Amino acid sequence: MNILSQQRAPIMEALNKYKKMRVVPFDVPGHKRGRGNEELTAFLGENCMSFDVNSMKPLDNLIHPVSVIREAEELAADAFGAKHAFFMVNGTTSAVQAMVMTACKAGEKIIMPRNVHRSAINALIISGAIPVYVNPGSNKELGIPLGMAVEDVKQAIKEHPDAKAILINNPTYYGICSNMKEITALAHRHGMLVLVDEAHGTHFYFSEELPASAMSVGADMAAVSMHKSGGSLTQSSLLLINNEVSEGYVRQIINLTQTTSGSYLLMSSLDISRKNLALHGEEIFKKVMNMARYTREEINKIGGYYAFADELKNGDTIYDFDLTKLSVHSLDIGLAGIEVYDILRDEYDIQIEFGDIGNFLAYISVGDRHLDLERLVSALAEIKRRYSTDKSGLFDHEYIKPQVVYTPQKAFYAPKETLPMAQSVGRISSEFVMAYPPGIPILAPGERITGEILEYIQYCKDKGSFMTGTEDREIEHINVVKESEQ
């Protein structure tokens, strides 16, 4: 048995060895190490193209790894404290879907907060699992959804003791964490699996100063976006499993939807990034926390903005807070978060992560420089001076409790008709409407359309949010379940 060494990067090592062998390629991809596509090679670089190779014996195979990919996954599991780690090349979306589909078959229930990413509800459409939504708490001053209250989870379990699993966000996009340890213990006492969407929580595994990670509290599965705070290439992710979850069965579930042509660029980026985090993660994220803390303090000195952090903790719906997050409330200067987002990009050449109605988020990582932080702070001060206005008339909430009528799968596949948005009040949506990012549905398939929801959607559009989800690209019409089906 090999002794695991976090100094290793098995996939990178195998690719370097293979490149030195100067093998003549009569396999795919057809660009043949870049020679067949000169413009792409000039754009991406010869080294990148030479490592875009096919699965073969020396390089293993993602759908059934037995050598270098297997070893890289074992190293990732060791680094993250999991029983096993799967390399995912279809993004954390596919990892979330694999978790739900592992835990629930068609007709089985899963308890989840309604402010989940669309990938979780997509998994319900694919699998036929039935959601039991727990409405998250909300902070009326900031207008943001929070975590799940433990008592609300207890009530959901009491009303649905046959549920197979509970899904938890750790953290939310804004950096807010539920009491995951208590919810995990509660779920396990009732024989339910605990699935954790850790798209924004990679760094939790590498610092004692940050909130607890899914694996550390005994959760059963976690989807981890290594490409966000972990440093790997976009679309690369990890799926972690723990306890009695079957590695073989999860692999089968993953292979239902994940590509059979796993990208070695994505896999090697996971391998190299895991090595970097395992060896240097603690110091990396200490630096990120310090940068975020400094920037929060400077923004709060401007006045009008509120860069919030762990002072919000209340022991339940805000059980903990991710100190690397730079989440900022902007309504007190009379601007929606998306308006600050647009001004920063269009007039200051500063691209932040997202803006919504009341808040915006700047994503801080080890790749940032102090000079860039100063530039952001000075731009925000200038925006306040130039654009600050009366806050009356601004929306002050980000979450509307849904009226769930049908399961997402039933509504999505039901006979449907298309109506202008304004004429759809009272009908049942058969598709999503959401602002992206963050990709949390305002309206999901199976939910009743209300005047309040339509007003909120129109407000988001008016403020410049990028709206997605409907078949109609203009988001002027919506597909609803035919009345004969209701």
Short mmCIF file of C-alpha atoms in Angstrom, two decimals:
data_model
loop_
_atom_site.label_atom_id
_atom_site.label_comp_id
_atom_site.label_asym_id
_atom_site.label_seq_id
_atom_site.Cartn_x
_atom_site.Cartn_y
_atom_site.Cartn_z
CA MET A 1 0.00 0.00 0.00
CA ASN A 2 1.31 3.44 -0.99
CA ILE A 3 1.98 5.90 1.82
CA LEU A 4 0.07 9.08 1.03
CA SER A 5 2.31 12.10 0.58
CA GLN A 6 0.69 15.49 0.09
CA GLN A 7 3.90 16.54 -1.69
CA ARG A 8 2.77 14.39 -4.64
CA ALA A 9 0.64 15.40 -7.63
CA PRO A 10 0.16 12.04 -9.39
CA ILE A 11 -1.81 13.28 -12.41
CA MET A 12 0.65 16.09 -13.12
CA GLU A 13 3.55 13.67 -12.71
CA ALA A 14 1.97 11.16 -15.11
CA LEU A 15 1.29 13.87 -17.71
CA ASN A 16 4.87 15.12 -17.55
CA LYS A 17 6.16 11.56 -17.94
CA TYR A 18 3.84 10.91 -20.87
CA LYS A 19 4.90 14.11 -22.63
CA LYS A 20 8.57 13.09 -22.42
CA MET A 21 7.79 9.77 -24.10
CA ARG A 22 6.98 11.57 -27.38
CA VAL A 23 4.18 9.10 -28.20
CA VAL A 24 2.69 9.43 -31.72
CA PRO A 25 -1.03 10.14 -31.19
CA PHE A 26 -3.55 8.21 -33.29
CA ASP A 27 -6.30 8.88 -30.75
CA VAL A 28 -8.49 11.81 -29.84
CA PRO A 29 -8.51 14.80 -29.35
CA GLY A 30 -8.14 15.58 -33.02
CA HIS A 31 -5.97 18.67 -32.56
CA LYS A 32 -3.08 16.20 -31.93
CA ARG A 33 -1.29 18.07 -29.14
CA GLY A 34 -2.16 21.40 -30.77
CA ARG A 35 -0.58 20.81 -34.18
CA GLY A 36 -3.96 20.59 -35.88
CA ASN A 37 -5.29 23.89 -34.56
CA GLU A 38 -2.60 26.54 -34.75
CA GLU A 39 -4.81 29.47 -33.78
CA LEU A 40 -6.05 27.73 -30.62
CA THR A 41 -2.50 26.69 -29.74
CA ALA A 42 -1.27 30.25 -30.19
CA PHE A 43 -4.10 31.45 -27.96
CA LEU A 44 -3.85 28.87 -25.14
CA GLY A 45 -0.19 27.92 -25.39
CA GLU A 46 1.65 24.85 -26.58
CA ASN A 47 2.05 23.43 -23.08
CA CYS A 48 -1.68 23.61 -22.39
CA MET A 49 -2.55 21.88 -25.68
CA SER A 50 0.03 19.14 -25.19
CA PHE A 51 -1.65 18.18 -21.90
CA ASP A 52 -5.15 18.08 -23.40
CA VAL A 53 -5.05 14.35 -23.94
CA ASN A 54 -7.30 11.30 -23.96
CA SER A 55 -7.70 8.69 -21.24
CA MET A 56 -5.25 5.79 -21.75
CA LYS A 57 -3.48 3.19 -19.63
CA PRO A 58 -0.59 5.40 -18.41
CA LEU A 59 -3.02 8.21 -17.54
CA ASP A 60 -5.92 6.20 -16.05
CA ASN A 61 -9.62 6.83 -16.71
CA LEU A 62 -11.94 9.10 -14.72
CA ILE A 63 -15.00 6.84 -15.05
CA HIS A 64 -13.16 3.90 -13.44
CA PRO A 65 -9.85 5.07 -12.00
CA VAL A 66 -7.34 2.43 -10.93
CA SER A 67 -3.94 4.20 -10.96
CA VAL A 68 -2.89 7.87 -11.08
CA ILE A 69 -6.40 9.36 -10.88
CA ARG A 70 -7.25 6.91 -8.11
CA GLU A 71 -4.13 7.99 -6.20
CA ALA A 72 -4.92 11.69 -6.74
CA GLU A 73 -8.45 11.14 -5.40
CA GLU A 74 -7.07 9.33 -2.33
CA LEU A 75 -4.73 12.25 -1.66
CA ALA A 76 -7.66 14.66 -1.94
CA ALA A 77 -9.70 12.54 0.48
CA ASP A 78 -6.80 12.62 2.94
CA ALA A 79 -6.40 16.40 2.60
CA PHE A 80 -10.12 17.01 3.17
CA GLY A 81 -10.67 14.39 5.87
CA ALA A 82 -13.07 12.30 3.76
CA LYS A 83 -13.47 8.58 3.17
CA HIS A 84 -13.15 9.19 -0.56
CA ALA A 85 -12.99 12.17 -2.96
CA PHE A 86 -14.22 12.11 -6.55
CA PHE A 87 -12.75 14.42 -9.18
CA MET A 88 -15.60 16.23 -10.91
CA VAL A 89 -15.14 17.92 -14.31
CA ASN A 90 -18.75 19.04 -14.87
CA GLY A 91 -18.58 21.60 -12.08
CA THR A 92 -20.05 21.55 -8.58
CA THR A 93 -23.45 21.46 -10.27
CA SER A 94 -22.82 17.80 -11.15
CA ALA A 95 -21.49 17.12 -7.65
CA VAL A 96 -24.68 18.51 -6.05
CA GLN A 97 -26.79 16.49 -8.46
CA ALA A 98 -24.82 13.33 -7.71
CA MET A 99 -25.38 13.84 -3.96
CA VAL A 100 -29.14 14.20 -4.35
CA MET A 101 -29.40 11.28 -6.78
CA THR A 102 -27.32 9.06 -4.49
CA ALA A 103 -29.53 9.80 -1.48
CA CYS A 104 -32.97 9.81 -3.14
CA LYS A 105 -34.81 7.81 -5.74
CA ALA A 106 -37.95 8.98 -7.54
CA GLY A 107 -40.74 9.75 -5.08
CA GLU A 108 -38.45 9.95 -2.03
CA LYS A 109 -38.23 13.13 0.04
CA ILE A 110 -35.30 15.41 0.76
CA ILE A 111 -35.34 18.29 3.26
CA MET A 112 -33.55 21.41 1.99
CA PRO A 113 -33.51 25.18 2.40
CA ARG A 114 -35.40 26.96 -0.36
CA ASN A 115 -32.42 29.28 -1.03
CA VAL A 116 -30.45 26.45 -2.66
CA HIS A 117 -28.54 26.86 -5.89
CA ARG A 118 -30.51 25.89 -8.99
CA SER A 119 -28.35 22.75 -9.34
CA ALA A 120 -30.12 21.19 -6.34
CA ILE A 121 -33.57 21.79 -7.79
CA ASN A 122 -32.32 20.60 -11.18
CA ALA A 123 -31.38 17.36 -9.43
CA LEU A 124 -35.01 17.02 -8.28
CA ILE A 125 -36.21 17.45 -11.86
CA ILE A 126 -33.81 14.76 -13.07
CA SER A 127 -34.35 12.29 -10.23
CA GLY A 128 -38.00 12.81 -9.31
CA ALA A 129 -37.14 13.31 -5.63
CA ILE A 130 -39.61 15.41 -3.65
CA PRO A 131 -38.40 18.56 -1.87
CA VAL A 132 -39.45 19.48 1.64
CA TYR A 133 -38.44 23.12 1.79
CA VAL A 134 -37.32 24.77 5.01
CA ASN A 135 -37.70 28.51 4.61
CA PRO A 136 -34.45 30.13 5.70
CA GLY A 137 -34.40 32.84 8.30
CA SER A 138 -34.04 36.35 6.93
CA ASN A 139 -32.34 39.54 8.03
CA LYS A 140 -34.76 42.36 7.31
CA GLU A 141 -32.11 45.09 7.65
CA LEU A 142 -29.84 43.47 5.06
CA GLY A 143 -32.62 41.82 3.06
CA ILE A 144 -30.79 38.49 2.78
CA PRO A 145 -31.78 34.87 3.38
CA LEU A 146 -29.91 33.22 6.26
CA GLY A 147 -29.34 29.64 7.33
CA MET A 148 -31.90 27.10 8.52
CA ALA A 149 -33.10 27.33 12.13
CA VAL A 150 -32.59 24.06 14.02
CA GLU A 151 -36.20 24.16 15.26
CA ASP A 152 -37.45 24.48 11.68
CA VAL A 153 -35.41 21.43 10.68
CA LYS A 154 -36.81 19.51 13.68
CA GLN A 155 -40.33 20.43 12.57
CA ALA A 156 -39.63 19.29 8.99
CA ILE A 157 -38.30 15.96 10.28
CA LYS A 158 -41.34 15.55 12.53
CA GLU A 159 -43.71 16.20 9.62
CA HIS A 160 -41.70 14.11 7.13
CA PRO A 161 -40.01 11.28 9.07
CA ASP A 162 -39.72 9.30 5.82
CA ALA A 163 -37.32 11.85 4.25
CA LYS A 164 -34.08 10.25 3.11
CA ALA A 165 -31.73 13.20 3.44
CA ILE A 166 -31.16 16.81 4.46
CA LEU A 167 -29.26 19.29 2.28
CA ILE A 168 -27.37 22.16 3.93
CA ASN A 169 -25.66 25.22 2.40
CA ASN A 170 -22.24 25.73 4.01
CA PRO A 171 -21.92 28.69 3.61
CA THR A 172 -24.49 30.71 1.64
CA TYR A 173 -23.20 33.02 -1.08
CA TYR A 174 -23.05 35.78 1.54
CA GLY A 175 -20.91 33.70 3.92
CA ILE A 176 -23.60 32.65 6.41
CA CYS A 177 -23.59 29.17 7.99
CA SER A 178 -26.30 27.13 9.69
CA ASN A 179 -25.64 25.08 12.83
CA MET A 180 -24.42 22.19 10.70
CA LYS A 181 -23.11 20.09 13.58
CA GLU A 182 -26.48 20.10 15.35
CA ILE A 183 -28.45 19.51 12.14
CA THR A 184 -26.14 16.63 11.18
CA ALA A 185 -26.59 14.96 14.56
CA LEU A 186 -30.35 15.49 14.33
CA ALA A 187 -30.52 13.97 10.84
CA HIS A 188 -28.44 10.96 11.80
CA ARG A 189 -30.67 10.27 14.83
CA HIS A 190 -33.53 9.94 12.36
CA GLY A 191 -31.65 7.79 9.86
CA MET A 192 -31.23 10.55 7.25
CA LEU A 193 -28.15 11.32 5.18
CA VAL A 194 -26.61 14.79 5.39
CA LEU A 195 -25.61 16.37 2.08
CA VAL A 196 -23.69 19.66 2.10
CA ASP A 197 -23.36 22.18 -0.70
CA GLU A 198 -19.91 23.62 0.01
CA ALA A 199 -19.53 25.40 -3.31
CA HIS A 200 -18.25 28.40 -1.34
CA GLY A 201 -16.57 26.52 1.50
CA THR A 202 -13.38 24.90 0.16
CA HIS A 203 -11.25 26.96 2.55
CA PHE A 204 -13.14 25.73 5.64
CA TYR A 205 -11.00 22.57 5.50
CA PHE A 206 -7.75 24.46 6.00
CA SER A 207 -8.28 26.88 8.88
CA GLU A 208 -9.37 26.59 12.50
CA GLU A 209 -10.48 30.24 12.38
CA LEU A 210 -13.16 29.51 9.79
CA PRO A 211 -16.53 27.73 10.21
CA ALA A 212 -16.68 23.95 10.50
CA SER A 213 -16.44 21.90 7.30
CA ALA A 214 -18.92 19.18 6.34
CA MET A 215 -16.51 16.30 6.86
CA SER A 216 -15.37 17.63 10.26
CA VAL A 217 -18.91 17.40 11.69
CA GLY A 218 -19.60 13.95 10.24
CA ALA A 219 -21.78 14.87 7.25
CA ASP A 220 -22.18 12.10 4.68
CA MET A 221 -21.46 13.92 1.41
CA ALA A 222 -20.16 17.35 0.36
CA ALA A 223 -19.83 19.13 -2.99
CA VAL A 224 -16.76 21.38 -2.91
CA SER A 225 -15.95 24.02 -5.55
CA MET A 226 -12.19 23.81 -5.72
CA HIS A 227 -12.22 26.33 -8.56
CA LYS A 228 -13.65 29.07 -6.33
CA SER A 229 -11.41 29.56 -3.32
CA GLY A 230 -9.23 26.49 -3.94
CA GLY A 231 -7.38 27.79 -6.98
CA SER A 232 -8.15 25.10 -9.59
CA LEU A 233 -9.51 25.74 -13.09
CA THR A 234 -13.12 26.80 -13.61
CA GLN A 235 -15.51 23.82 -13.77
CA SER A 236 -13.31 21.55 -11.63
CA SER A 237 -14.73 20.34 -8.33
CA LEU A 238 -14.66 17.62 -5.69
CA LEU A 239 -17.38 15.36 -4.33
CA LEU A 240 -16.49 14.09 -0.85
CA ILE A 241 -18.10 11.09 0.84
CA ASN A 242 -17.99 9.89 4.43
CA ASN A 243 -19.39 7.26 6.79
CA GLU A 244 -21.27 4.36 5.15
CA VAL A 245 -21.85 5.99 1.75
CA SER A 246 -20.80 3.48 -0.94
CA GLU A 247 -17.95 4.66 -3.13
CA GLY A 248 -18.91 2.25 -5.91
CA TYR A 249 -22.57 3.34 -5.97
CA VAL A 250 -21.67 7.03 -5.95
CA ARG A 251 -19.30 6.44 -8.87
CA GLN A 252 -22.17 4.82 -10.78
CA ILE A 253 -24.42 7.80 -10.05
CA ILE A 254 -21.71 10.27 -11.15
CA ASN A 255 -21.23 8.33 -14.39
CA LEU A 256 -24.92 8.72 -15.25
CA THR A 257 -24.35 12.39 -16.09
CA GLN A 258 -20.62 13.20 -16.07
CA THR A 259 -18.62 13.12 -19.30
CA THR A 260 -16.66 9.99 -20.23
CA SER A 261 -13.98 12.31 -21.68
CA GLY A 262 -12.62 13.82 -18.48
CA SER A 263 -10.38 16.83 -19.13
CA TYR A 264 -6.80 16.30 -17.94
CA LEU A 265 -6.43 20.07 -17.74
CA LEU A 266 -9.22 20.17 -15.14
CA MET A 267 -8.08 17.02 -13.32
CA SER A 268 -4.45 18.12 -13.10
CA SER A 269 -5.59 21.51 -11.81
CA LEU A 270 -7.49 19.74 -9.01
CA ASP A 271 -4.43 17.62 -8.24
CA ILE A 272 -1.99 20.54 -8.13
CA SER A 273 -4.40 22.78 -6.18
CA ARG A 274 -5.05 20.07 -3.59
CA LYS A 275 -1.28 19.75 -3.09
CA ASN A 276 -0.98 23.52 -2.65
CA LEU A 277 -3.82 23.68 -0.11
CA ALA A 278 -2.61 20.64 1.83
CA LEU A 279 0.87 22.16 2.18
CA HIS A 280 0.07 25.88 2.43
CA GLY A 281 -3.70 26.23 2.94
CA GLU A 282 -3.56 27.52 6.50
CA GLU A 283 -1.22 30.41 5.67
CA ILE A 284 -3.05 31.13 2.40
CA PHE A 285 -6.42 31.55 4.05
CA LYS A 286 -5.00 33.48 6.99
CA LYS A 287 -3.75 35.99 4.45
CA VAL A 288 -7.16 36.05 2.72
CA MET A 289 -8.96 36.62 6.05
CA ASN A 290 -6.62 39.49 6.87
CA MET A 291 -7.21 41.09 3.46
CA ALA A 292 -10.99 40.73 3.85
CA ARG A 293 -10.88 42.14 7.39
CA TYR A 294 -8.81 45.14 6.31
CA THR A 295 -11.10 45.88 3.35
CA ARG A 296 -14.26 45.54 5.47
CA GLU A 297 -12.89 48.05 7.97
CA GLU A 298 -11.95 50.52 5.24
CA ILE A 299 -15.35 50.23 3.51
CA ASN A 300 -17.18 50.73 6.81
CA LYS A 301 -15.18 53.92 7.41
CA ILE A 302 -16.67 55.40 4.21
CA GLY A 303 -20.14 55.47 5.76
CA GLY A 304 -23.37 54.41 4.05
CA TYR A 305 -22.04 51.00 3.15
CA TYR A 306 -22.14 48.10 5.61
CA ALA A 307 -19.56 45.37 5.09
CA PHE A 308 -20.91 42.76 7.47
CA ALA A 309 -19.18 39.85 9.18
CA ASP A 310 -19.34 37.67 12.30
CA GLU A 311 -20.93 40.38 14.47
CA LEU A 312 -24.20 39.12 12.95
CA LYS A 313 -23.88 35.68 14.58
CA ASN A 314 -26.99 34.71 16.56
CA GLY A 315 -26.31 31.08 17.48
CA ASP A 316 -28.87 29.68 15.02
CA THR A 317 -29.78 31.06 11.57
CA ILE A 318 -26.41 32.83 11.52
CA TYR A 319 -24.52 30.21 13.48
CA ASP A 320 -21.18 31.18 11.94
CA PHE A 321 -19.75 33.47 9.28
CA ASP A 322 -17.06 33.02 6.63
CA LEU A 323 -14.47 35.69 7.40
CA THR A 324 -13.00 35.53 3.89
CA LYS A 325 -16.25 36.94 2.45
CA LEU A 326 -16.53 40.61 1.58
CA SER A 327 -20.32 41.00 1.53
CA VAL A 328 -21.49 44.63 1.49
CA HIS A 329 -24.95 46.14 2.01
CA SER A 330 -25.50 49.19 -0.19
CA LEU A 331 -29.13 50.31 0.16
CA ASP A 332 -28.27 53.07 2.66
CA ILE A 333 -26.51 55.01 -0.13
CA GLY A 334 -29.63 54.60 -2.27
CA LEU A 335 -28.14 52.07 -4.68
CA ALA A 336 -29.01 48.43 -5.26
CA GLY A 337 -26.08 46.03 -5.09
CA ILE A 338 -26.40 45.32 -8.83
CA GLU A 339 -26.13 49.06 -9.53
CA VAL A 340 -22.86 49.26 -7.59
CA TYR A 341 -21.70 46.16 -9.50
CA ASP A 342 -22.44 47.81 -12.86
CA ILE A 343 -20.81 51.15 -11.93
CA LEU A 344 -17.65 49.41 -10.67
CA ARG A 345 -17.34 47.46 -13.91
CA ASP A 346 -18.37 50.14 -16.40
CA GLU A 347 -16.64 53.17 -14.90
CA TYR A 348 -13.81 51.80 -12.75
CA ASP A 349 -12.81 48.58 -14.58
CA ILE A 350 -13.37 46.60 -11.38
CA GLN A 351 -15.16 43.26 -11.74
CA ILE A 352 -16.75 41.99 -8.54
CA GLU A 353 -18.46 38.62 -8.07
CA PHE A 354 -22.08 39.71 -8.04
CA GLY A 355 -24.60 42.30 -7.02
CA ASP A 356 -28.23 41.70 -6.16
CA ILE A 357 -30.94 43.98 -4.86
CA GLY A 358 -29.51 45.02 -1.50
CA ASN A 359 -25.93 43.78 -1.46
CA PHE A 360 -22.82 43.04 -3.48
CA LEU A 361 -19.97 40.59 -3.01
CA ALA A 362 -16.30 41.07 -3.86
CA TYR A 363 -14.50 37.72 -3.90
CA ILE A 364 -11.12 37.94 -2.20
CA SER A 365 -8.44 35.29 -2.68
CA VAL A 366 -4.72 34.77 -2.31
CA GLY A 367 -4.33 36.11 -5.85
CA ASP A 368 -5.38 39.62 -4.83
CA ARG A 369 -2.94 42.45 -4.15
CA HIS A 370 -3.13 45.17 -1.50
CA LEU A 371 -3.08 47.76 -4.28
CA ASP A 372 -6.24 46.21 -5.78
CA LEU A 373 -8.03 46.35 -2.43
CA GLU A 374 -7.17 50.05 -2.09
CA ARG A 375 -8.49 50.65 -5.59
CA LEU A 376 -11.80 48.97 -4.71
CA VAL A 377 -12.19 50.99 -1.50
CA SER A 378 -11.43 54.31 -3.21
CA ALA A 379 -13.85 53.48 -6.05
CA LEU A 380 -16.63 52.75 -3.53
CA ALA A 381 -15.95 56.04 -1.75
CA GLU A 382 -16.17 57.90 -5.05
CA ILE A 383 -19.37 56.04 -6.05
CA LYS A 384 -20.96 57.14 -2.78
CA ARG A 385 -19.94 60.74 -3.43
CA ARG A 386 -21.14 60.75 -7.05
CA TYR A 387 -24.22 58.53 -6.97
CA SER A 388 -25.58 58.45 -3.42
CA THR A 389 -29.30 59.14 -3.37
CA ASP A 390 -32.44 58.75 -1.29
CA LYS A 391 -33.06 55.12 -0.37
CA SER A 392 -36.87 55.38 -0.33
CA GLY A 393 -38.60 53.14 -2.86
CA LEU A 394 -35.86 50.50 -2.82
CA PHE A 395 -36.74 46.86 -2.21
CA ASP A 396 -35.57 45.67 1.17
CA HIS A 397 -35.79 41.91 0.86
CA GLU A 398 -34.16 39.12 -1.11
CA TYR A 399 -36.35 36.16 -0.25
CA ILE A 400 -40.03 35.46 -0.90
CA LYS A 401 -41.51 32.33 0.64
CA PRO A 402 -42.74 30.10 -2.17
CA GLN A 403 -46.14 28.44 -2.49
CA VAL A 404 -45.17 24.93 -3.60
CA VAL A 405 -47.97 23.16 -5.49
CA TYR A 406 -46.21 20.43 -7.51
CA THR A 407 -42.84 18.70 -7.37
CA PRO A 408 -40.24 20.30 -9.66
CA GLN A 409 -40.20 17.23 -11.93
CA LYS A 410 -43.98 17.07 -12.33
CA ALA A 411 -44.25 20.78 -13.15
CA PHE A 412 -41.24 20.82 -15.49
CA TYR A 413 -42.51 17.93 -17.64
CA ALA A 414 -46.24 18.75 -17.42
CA PRO A 415 -48.18 19.98 -20.48
CA LYS A 416 -47.58 23.72 -20.50
CA GLU A 417 -48.55 26.97 -22.12
CA THR A 418 -46.72 30.25 -22.50
CA LEU A 419 -48.12 33.47 -21.05
CA PRO A 420 -46.88 37.05 -20.80
CA MET A 421 -45.42 37.49 -17.31
CA ALA A 422 -48.08 40.04 -16.35
CA GLN A 423 -50.89 37.56 -17.11
CA SER A 424 -49.43 34.65 -15.15
CA VAL A 425 -50.55 35.57 -11.60
CA GLY A 426 -52.09 32.57 -9.86
CA ARG A 427 -50.69 30.04 -12.32
CA ILE A 428 -48.07 27.39 -11.55
CA SER A 429 -44.64 27.90 -13.08
CA SER A 430 -43.10 25.07 -15.06
CA GLU A 431 -39.68 26.72 -15.29
CA PHE A 432 -37.16 28.78 -13.32
CA VAL A 433 -36.70 32.50 -13.00
CA MET A 434 -33.51 33.67 -11.28
CA ALA A 435 -30.84 36.32 -11.25
CA TYR A 436 -27.42 34.86 -12.05
CA PRO A 437 -25.26 35.04 -10.09
CA PRO A 438 -26.05 33.86 -7.45
CA GLY A 439 -28.33 31.38 -9.26
CA ILE A 440 -30.84 30.96 -6.42
CA PRO A 441 -34.31 30.67 -8.01
CA ILE A 442 -36.83 33.45 -7.38
CA LEU A 443 -39.35 31.05 -8.88
CA ALA A 444 -38.89 27.30 -9.39
CA PRO A 445 -40.97 24.74 -11.31
CA GLY A 446 -44.05 23.76 -9.31
CA GLU A 447 -44.43 27.09 -7.47
CA ARG A 448 -47.40 29.43 -7.72
CA ILE A 449 -46.76 32.77 -9.39
CA THR A 450 -47.85 35.72 -7.25
CA GLY A 451 -48.04 39.45 -7.80
CA GLU A 452 -45.26 39.94 -5.27
CA ILE A 453 -42.97 37.58 -7.20
CA LEU A 454 -43.67 39.30 -10.52
CA GLU A 455 -43.06 42.71 -8.96
CA TYR A 456 -39.73 41.47 -7.61
CA ILE A 457 -38.70 39.96 -10.97
CA GLN A 458 -39.51 43.22 -12.76
CA TYR A 459 -37.58 45.20 -10.12
CA CYS A 460 -34.52 42.96 -10.63
CA LYS A 461 -34.73 43.50 -14.39
CA ASP A 462 -35.14 47.26 -14.00
CA LYS A 463 -32.07 47.44 -11.75
CA GLY A 464 -29.97 45.54 -14.31
CA SER A 465 -29.77 42.03 -12.83
CA PHE A 466 -28.91 39.33 -15.37
CA MET A 467 -32.06 37.22 -15.43
CA THR A 468 -32.08 33.59 -16.59
CA GLY A 469 -34.13 30.41 -16.48
CA THR A 470 -37.06 30.92 -18.83
CA GLU A 471 -37.35 29.50 -22.32
CA ASP A 472 -37.98 33.09 -23.44
CA ARG A 473 -34.56 34.74 -23.61
CA GLU A 474 -36.08 38.16 -22.95
CA ILE A 475 -37.77 36.96 -19.72
CA GLU A 476 -41.01 38.57 -20.91
CA HIS A 477 -43.01 35.32 -21.08
CA ILE A 478 -43.19 32.33 -18.77
CA ASN A 479 -44.18 28.71 -19.21
CA VAL A 480 -46.98 27.63 -16.85
CA VAL A 481 -48.71 24.32 -16.23
CA LYS A 482 -51.85 24.03 -18.38
CA GLU A 483 -55.00 24.69 -16.39
CA SER A 484 -56.44 21.32 -17.38
CA GLU A 485 -53.53 19.73 -15.48
CA GLN A 486 -54.07 21.74 -12.28
#
